[in-house]
Each structure stands twice: as C-alpha cells, then as structure tokens.
Amino acid sequence: RRPLPPTACYLIKPAAGLSTPSVFKALGLEPGEAGPAGADPADLLSRFEAGDVYNPDLYVNDLEPPAFELMPELRQMCDDLRKFGFQAVMMSGSGTTCFAIGMPLEEVQETWVDELQAKYDVEVFEEMFCRRIADEPSLWYTEQPPGAVLTNIEEPERGLFPL
C-alpha cells in the first residue's frame, strides 16, 4: 500500500459529549438489523490511498445523523468548519469529536480557531496523518521527521506549518 500524503488534520473536541448507547439508539436499528447501505469500503479505501484525501464523499459515518439529531450544534459546528474552507469535515465515531482535513481558507488561517472557540466550547488539536515510509515495508507508520510541516498537498503554496 502507498503511504498517505502528508496532510493536515484538525481534531475539534467539544466539551459536551454524547453517550455511545444514546447515539446507537437514535440510529433506530432493531437488534440484528443491518446498518444503512453505503459505498463499498474497499472502493473508498482504494480511492483514499490513491491520494483523494480531500474528497468528502470518502468519509462515511452512519452515526453522524443520529448524533446531529441529539446535539444539533455539532452539525452547526461542522458546517462552520466547511465555511472556513475545510473540504472534508466529519464527526469521528459516535461523537462528539469532529475532524477537518486540509487547510482553512487563507483569509481565516490566523482566526478560524479563535472564531470557532468563541462560538463553541471546544479544544482544537492540529495533527498530521501518520504515514509509513514507502521503502520500509516492515514499518506500517513512522513518527514525523524533525522539521516536518503540515501542508495541503493540492495547494502546497497555501501554507506550511511547522509541527
């Protein structure tokens, strides 16, 4: 498998949480009932590994709609993240942490975190996809080397941020 491209990933953790059982209950499935039908996971993975990491259609979370029903401000927060220019935004697991892939619009790079925190009680963590070294098949990932930077691979000139 090809290594993932060096891609910025922001984790946005609201102070409020949701219980996993309540989110699954809101999903509305009966015991033994299959979950919502969706895209083929193998197809999603191959497209993701091919470098299509900014395509929001590749990120699937069947628990997002019921979590948004239980906590509508999560949907609003994700919508705000998209308005800041993040291309792929989604809730992680049963909530309430959300992630934003890539870089914000240039005009809000210095202000988006403060704006988000002024509106929502959240912590923001700046990360990078872990990646494995292509010529080291025995390693499935490696620490980022000293001096590694976060960048949008589609527009590297939009900004490099030291880790």
PDB file of C-alpha atoms in Angstrom:
ATOM      1  CA  ARG A   1       0.000   0.000   0.000  1.00  0.00           C
ATOM      2  CA  ARG A   2       1.101   3.507  -0.762  1.00  0.00           C
ATOM      3  CA  PRO A   3       1.834   5.867   2.135  1.00  0.00           C
ATOM      4  CA  LEU A   4      -0.681   8.583   2.857  1.00  0.00           C
ATOM      5  CA  PRO A   5       0.308  12.042   1.685  1.00  0.00           C
ATOM      6  CA  PRO A   6       1.378  14.497   4.411  1.00  0.00           C
ATOM      7  CA  THR A   7      -1.992  16.030   5.183  1.00  0.00           C
ATOM      8  CA  ALA A   8      -3.141  18.350   7.940  1.00  0.00           C
ATOM      9  CA  CYS A   9      -5.910  17.014  10.142  1.00  0.00           C
ATOM     10  CA  TYR A  10      -7.548  19.080  12.854  1.00  0.00           C
ATOM     11  CA  LEU A  11      -9.451  17.419  15.686  1.00  0.00           C
ATOM     12  CA  ILE A  12     -12.168  19.549  17.236  1.00  0.00           C
ATOM     13  CA  LYS A  13     -13.299  18.271  20.640  1.00  0.00           C
ATOM     14  CA  PRO A  14     -16.414  19.829  22.167  1.00  0.00           C
ATOM     15  CA  ALA A  15     -16.600  19.921  25.958  1.00  0.00           C
ATOM     16  CA  ALA A  16     -20.061  18.330  25.779  1.00  0.00           C
ATOM     17  CA  GLY A  17     -20.307  14.672  24.938  1.00  0.00           C
ATOM     18  CA  LEU A  18     -22.834  12.089  23.832  1.00  0.00           C
ATOM     19  CA  SER A  19     -23.196   8.593  25.195  1.00  0.00           C
ATOM     20  CA  THR A  20     -22.483   5.903  22.630  1.00  0.00           C
ATOM     21  CA  PRO A  21     -25.645   3.932  23.576  1.00  0.00           C
ATOM     22  CA  SER A  22     -27.825   7.009  23.028  1.00  0.00           C
ATOM     23  CA  VAL A  23     -26.354   7.593  19.556  1.00  0.00           C
ATOM     24  CA  PHE A  24     -26.860   3.954  18.566  1.00  0.00           C
ATOM     25  CA  LYS A  25     -30.417   4.052  19.931  1.00  0.00           C
ATOM     26  CA  ALA A  26     -31.108   7.183  17.852  1.00  0.00           C
ATOM     27  CA  LEU A  27     -29.826   5.302  14.780  1.00  0.00           C
ATOM     28  CA  GLY A  28     -33.053   3.322  15.147  1.00  0.00           C
ATOM     29  CA  LEU A  29     -31.905  -0.170  14.223  1.00  0.00           C
ATOM     30  CA  GLU A  30     -33.633  -3.223  15.601  1.00  0.00           C
ATOM     31  CA  PRO A  31     -31.433  -5.993  17.056  1.00  0.00           C
ATOM     32  CA  GLY A  32     -29.840  -7.910  14.184  1.00  0.00           C
ATOM     33  CA  GLU A  33     -30.883  -5.326  11.591  1.00  0.00           C
ATOM     34  CA  ALA A  34     -28.188  -4.279   9.112  1.00  0.00           C
ATOM     35  CA  GLY A  35     -26.973  -0.713   9.169  1.00  0.00           C
ATOM     36  CA  PRO A  36     -27.553   1.774   6.361  1.00  0.00           C
ATOM     37  CA  ALA A  37     -26.319   0.645   2.941  1.00  0.00           C
ATOM     38  CA  GLY A  38     -23.499   2.713   1.588  1.00  0.00           C
ATOM     39  CA  ALA A  39     -20.449   2.792  -0.619  1.00  0.00           C
ATOM     40  CA  ASP A  40     -18.188  -0.240  -0.866  1.00  0.00           C
ATOM     41  CA  PRO A  41     -15.494   0.135   1.839  1.00  0.00           C
ATOM     42  CA  ALA A  42     -12.814  -1.415  -0.418  1.00  0.00           C
ATOM     43  CA  ASP A  43     -13.561   1.179  -3.113  1.00  0.00           C
ATOM     44  CA  LEU A  44     -13.428   4.007  -0.578  1.00  0.00           C
ATOM     45  CA  LEU A  45     -10.094   2.742   0.747  1.00  0.00           C
ATOM     46  CA  SER A  46      -8.513   2.409  -2.703  1.00  0.00           C
ATOM     47  CA  ARG A  47      -9.580   5.956  -3.616  1.00  0.00           C
ATOM     48  CA  PHE A  48      -8.314   7.256  -0.286  1.00  0.00           C
ATOM     49  CA  GLU A  49      -4.963   5.515  -0.711  1.00  0.00           C
ATOM     50  CA  ALA A  50      -4.706   6.911  -4.239  1.00  0.00           C
ATOM     51  CA  GLY A  51      -4.465  10.369  -2.671  1.00  0.00           C
ATOM     52  CA  ASP A  52      -8.092  11.528  -2.873  1.00  0.00           C
ATOM     53  CA  VAL A  53      -7.966  12.511   0.829  1.00  0.00           C
ATOM     54  CA  TYR A  54      -9.848  15.805   0.365  1.00  0.00           C
ATOM     55  CA  ASN A  55     -12.925  14.228  -1.214  1.00  0.00           C
ATOM     56  CA  PRO A  56     -15.702  14.467   1.394  1.00  0.00           C
ATOM     57  CA  ASP A  57     -17.540  11.551  -0.245  1.00  0.00           C
ATOM     58  CA  LEU A  58     -14.820   9.185   1.008  1.00  0.00           C
ATOM     59  CA  TYR A  59     -15.625   9.872   4.648  1.00  0.00           C
ATOM     60  CA  VAL A  60     -18.574   7.857   5.917  1.00  0.00           C
ATOM     61  CA  ASN A  61     -20.060   7.783   9.409  1.00  0.00           C
ATOM     62  CA  ASP A  62     -23.542   6.287   9.822  1.00  0.00           C
ATOM     63  CA  LEU A  63     -23.611   7.600  13.399  1.00  0.00           C
ATOM     64  CA  GLU A  64     -23.311  11.246  12.360  1.00  0.00           C
ATOM     65  CA  PRO A  65     -27.034  11.836  11.543  1.00  0.00           C
ATOM     66  CA  PRO A  66     -28.334  10.452  14.856  1.00  0.00           C
ATOM     67  CA  ALA A  67     -25.645  12.356  16.794  1.00  0.00           C
ATOM     68  CA  PHE A  68     -26.668  15.554  14.971  1.00  0.00           C
ATOM     69  CA  GLU A  69     -30.291  14.871  15.991  1.00  0.00           C
ATOM     70  CA  LEU A  70     -29.231  14.549  19.618  1.00  0.00           C
ATOM     71  CA  MET A  71     -26.883  17.546  19.540  1.00  0.00           C
ATOM     72  CA  PRO A  72     -27.740  19.935  16.657  1.00  0.00           C
ATOM     73  CA  GLU A  73     -24.823  22.241  17.485  1.00  0.00           C
ATOM     74  CA  LEU A  74     -22.483  19.500  16.196  1.00  0.00           C
ATOM     75  CA  ARG A  75     -23.977  19.878  12.709  1.00  0.00           C
ATOM     76  CA  GLN A  76     -23.648  23.665  13.009  1.00  0.00           C
ATOM     77  CA  MET A  77     -20.007  23.320  14.065  1.00  0.00           C
ATOM     78  CA  CYS A  78     -19.238  21.033  11.105  1.00  0.00           C
ATOM     79  CA  ASP A  79     -20.981  23.479   8.769  1.00  0.00           C
ATOM     80  CA  ASP A  80     -18.852  26.294  10.199  1.00  0.00           C
ATOM     81  CA  LEU A  81     -15.699  24.256   9.587  1.00  0.00           C
ATOM     82  CA  ARG A  82     -16.722  23.838   5.938  1.00  0.00           C
ATOM     83  CA  LYS A  83     -17.289  27.611   5.717  1.00  0.00           C
ATOM     84  CA  PHE A  84     -13.708  28.075   6.931  1.00  0.00           C
ATOM     85  CA  GLY A  85     -12.650  26.170   3.799  1.00  0.00           C
ATOM     86  CA  PHE A  86     -12.033  22.646   5.040  1.00  0.00           C
ATOM     87  CA  GLN A  87     -13.035  20.235   2.301  1.00  0.00           C
ATOM     88  CA  ALA A  88     -13.580  17.094   4.359  1.00  0.00           C
ATOM     89  CA  VAL A  89     -15.316  17.507   7.722  1.00  0.00           C
ATOM     90  CA  MET A  90     -16.934  14.749   9.737  1.00  0.00           C
ATOM     91  CA  MET A  91     -17.736  13.552  13.195  1.00  0.00           C
ATOM     92  CA  SER A  92     -15.495  10.798  14.496  1.00  0.00           C
ATOM     93  CA  GLY A  93     -17.188   7.637  15.767  1.00  0.00           C
ATOM     94  CA  SER A  94     -20.306   8.181  17.860  1.00  0.00           C
ATOM     95  CA  GLY A  95     -19.235  11.722  18.715  1.00  0.00           C
ATOM     96  CA  THR A  96     -18.614  14.359  19.659  1.00  0.00           C
ATOM     97  CA  THR A  97     -15.115  14.929  18.294  1.00  0.00           C
ATOM     98  CA  CYS A  98     -15.093  16.125  14.703  1.00  0.00           C
ATOM     99  CA  PHE A  99     -12.218  16.329  12.269  1.00  0.00           C
ATOM    100  CA  ALA A 100     -11.336  18.686   9.429  1.00  0.00           C
ATOM    101  CA  ILE A 101      -8.910  17.608   6.703  1.00  0.00           C
ATOM    102  CA  GLY A 102      -6.606  20.029   4.924  1.00  0.00           C
ATOM    103  CA  MET A 103      -6.087  23.721   5.486  1.00  0.00           C
ATOM    104  CA  PRO A 104      -8.585  26.533   6.058  1.00  0.00           C
ATOM    105  CA  LEU A 105      -9.035  29.353   3.577  1.00  0.00           C
ATOM    106  CA  GLU A 106      -6.088  31.719   3.508  1.00  0.00           C
ATOM    107  CA  GLU A 107      -8.160  34.631   4.804  1.00  0.00           C
ATOM    108  CA  VAL A 108      -9.082  32.753   8.009  1.00  0.00           C
ATOM    109  CA  GLN A 109      -5.852  30.834   8.671  1.00  0.00           C
ATOM    110  CA  GLU A 110      -4.988  33.088  11.598  1.00  0.00           C
ATOM    111  CA  THR A 111      -8.509  33.475  13.014  1.00  0.00           C
ATOM    112  CA  TRP A 112     -10.590  30.321  12.484  1.00  0.00           C
ATOM    113  CA  VAL A 113      -9.633  28.641  15.777  1.00  0.00           C
ATOM    114  CA  ASP A 114     -10.467  31.765  17.805  1.00  0.00           C
ATOM    115  CA  GLU A 115     -13.742  32.198  15.911  1.00  0.00           C
ATOM    116  CA  LEU A 116     -14.695  28.559  16.493  1.00  0.00           C
ATOM    117  CA  GLN A 117     -13.803  28.721  20.189  1.00  0.00           C
ATOM    118  CA  ALA A 118     -15.768  31.966  20.603  1.00  0.00           C
ATOM    119  CA  LYS A 119     -18.880  30.230  19.281  1.00  0.00           C
ATOM    120  CA  TYR A 120     -18.439  26.726  20.755  1.00  0.00           C
ATOM    121  CA  ASP A 121     -16.809  25.306  23.879  1.00  0.00           C
ATOM    122  CA  VAL A 122     -14.149  23.278  22.029  1.00  0.00           C
ATOM    123  CA  GLU A 123     -10.494  22.345  22.030  1.00  0.00           C
ATOM    124  CA  VAL A 124      -8.674  22.205  18.682  1.00  0.00           C
ATOM    125  CA  PHE A 125      -5.758  19.865  18.050  1.00  0.00           C
ATOM    126  CA  GLU A 126      -3.560  20.185  14.974  1.00  0.00           C
ATOM    127  CA  GLU A 127      -2.270  16.837  13.716  1.00  0.00           C
ATOM    128  CA  MET A 128      -0.981  15.207  10.550  1.00  0.00           C
ATOM    129  CA  PHE A 129      -1.906  11.856   9.036  1.00  0.00           C
ATOM    130  CA  CYS A 130       0.589   9.284  10.245  1.00  0.00           C
ATOM    131  CA  ARG A 131       2.279   7.688   7.304  1.00  0.00           C
ATOM    132  CA  ARG A 132       4.555   4.831   6.594  1.00  0.00           C
ATOM    133  CA  ILE A 133       7.804   5.086   4.715  1.00  0.00           C
ATOM    134  CA  ALA A 134       7.345   3.731   1.194  1.00  0.00           C
ATOM    135  CA  ASP A 135      10.681   1.912   1.085  1.00  0.00           C
ATOM    136  CA  GLU A 136      10.282   0.361   4.562  1.00  0.00           C
ATOM    137  CA  PRO A 137       7.619  -2.351   4.150  1.00  0.00           C
ATOM    138  CA  SER A 138       8.242  -3.631   7.679  1.00  0.00           C
ATOM    139  CA  LEU A 139       7.078  -0.323   9.180  1.00  0.00           C
ATOM    140  CA  TRP A 140       3.391   0.478   8.919  1.00  0.00           C
ATOM    141  CA  TYR A 141       3.960   4.049  10.123  1.00  0.00           C
ATOM    142  CA  THR A 142       6.679   6.315  11.409  1.00  0.00           C
ATOM    143  CA  GLU A 143       6.972   9.429  13.525  1.00  0.00           C
ATOM    144  CA  GLN A 144       7.087  12.638  11.546  1.00  0.00           C
ATOM    145  CA  PRO A 145      10.718  13.650  10.977  1.00  0.00           C
ATOM    146  CA  PRO A 146      12.082  16.785  12.651  1.00  0.00           C
ATOM    147  CA  GLY A 147      11.073  19.848  10.658  1.00  0.00           C
ATOM    148  CA  ALA A 148       8.005  18.142   9.154  1.00  0.00           C
ATOM    149  CA  VAL A 149       5.297  20.563   8.150  1.00  0.00           C
ATOM    150  CA  LEU A 150       1.548  20.452   7.689  1.00  0.00           C
ATOM    151  CA  THR A 151       0.522  21.279   4.173  1.00  0.00           C
ATOM    152  CA  ASN A 152      -2.335  20.989   1.741  1.00  0.00           C
ATOM    153  CA  ILE A 153      -0.933  18.683  -0.945  1.00  0.00           C
ATOM    154  CA  GLU A 154      -3.265  20.105  -3.573  1.00  0.00           C
ATOM    155  CA  GLU A 155      -2.073  23.659  -2.885  1.00  0.00           C
ATOM    156  CA  PRO A 156       1.293  23.462  -1.102  1.00  0.00           C
ATOM    157  CA  GLU A 157       1.845  27.179  -1.540  1.00  0.00           C
ATOM    158  CA  ARG A 158      -1.173  27.859   0.751  1.00  0.00           C
ATOM    159  CA  GLY A 159       0.881  27.395   3.809  1.00  0.00           C
ATOM    160  CA  LEU A 160       3.412  25.306   5.637  1.00  0.00           C
ATOM    161  CA  PHE A 161       3.055  24.991   9.376  1.00  0.00           C
ATOM    162  CA  PRO A 162       5.879  23.544  11.471  1.00  0.00           C
ATOM    163  CA  LEU A 163       4.733  20.763  13.768  1.00  0.00           C
TER     164      LEU A 163
END
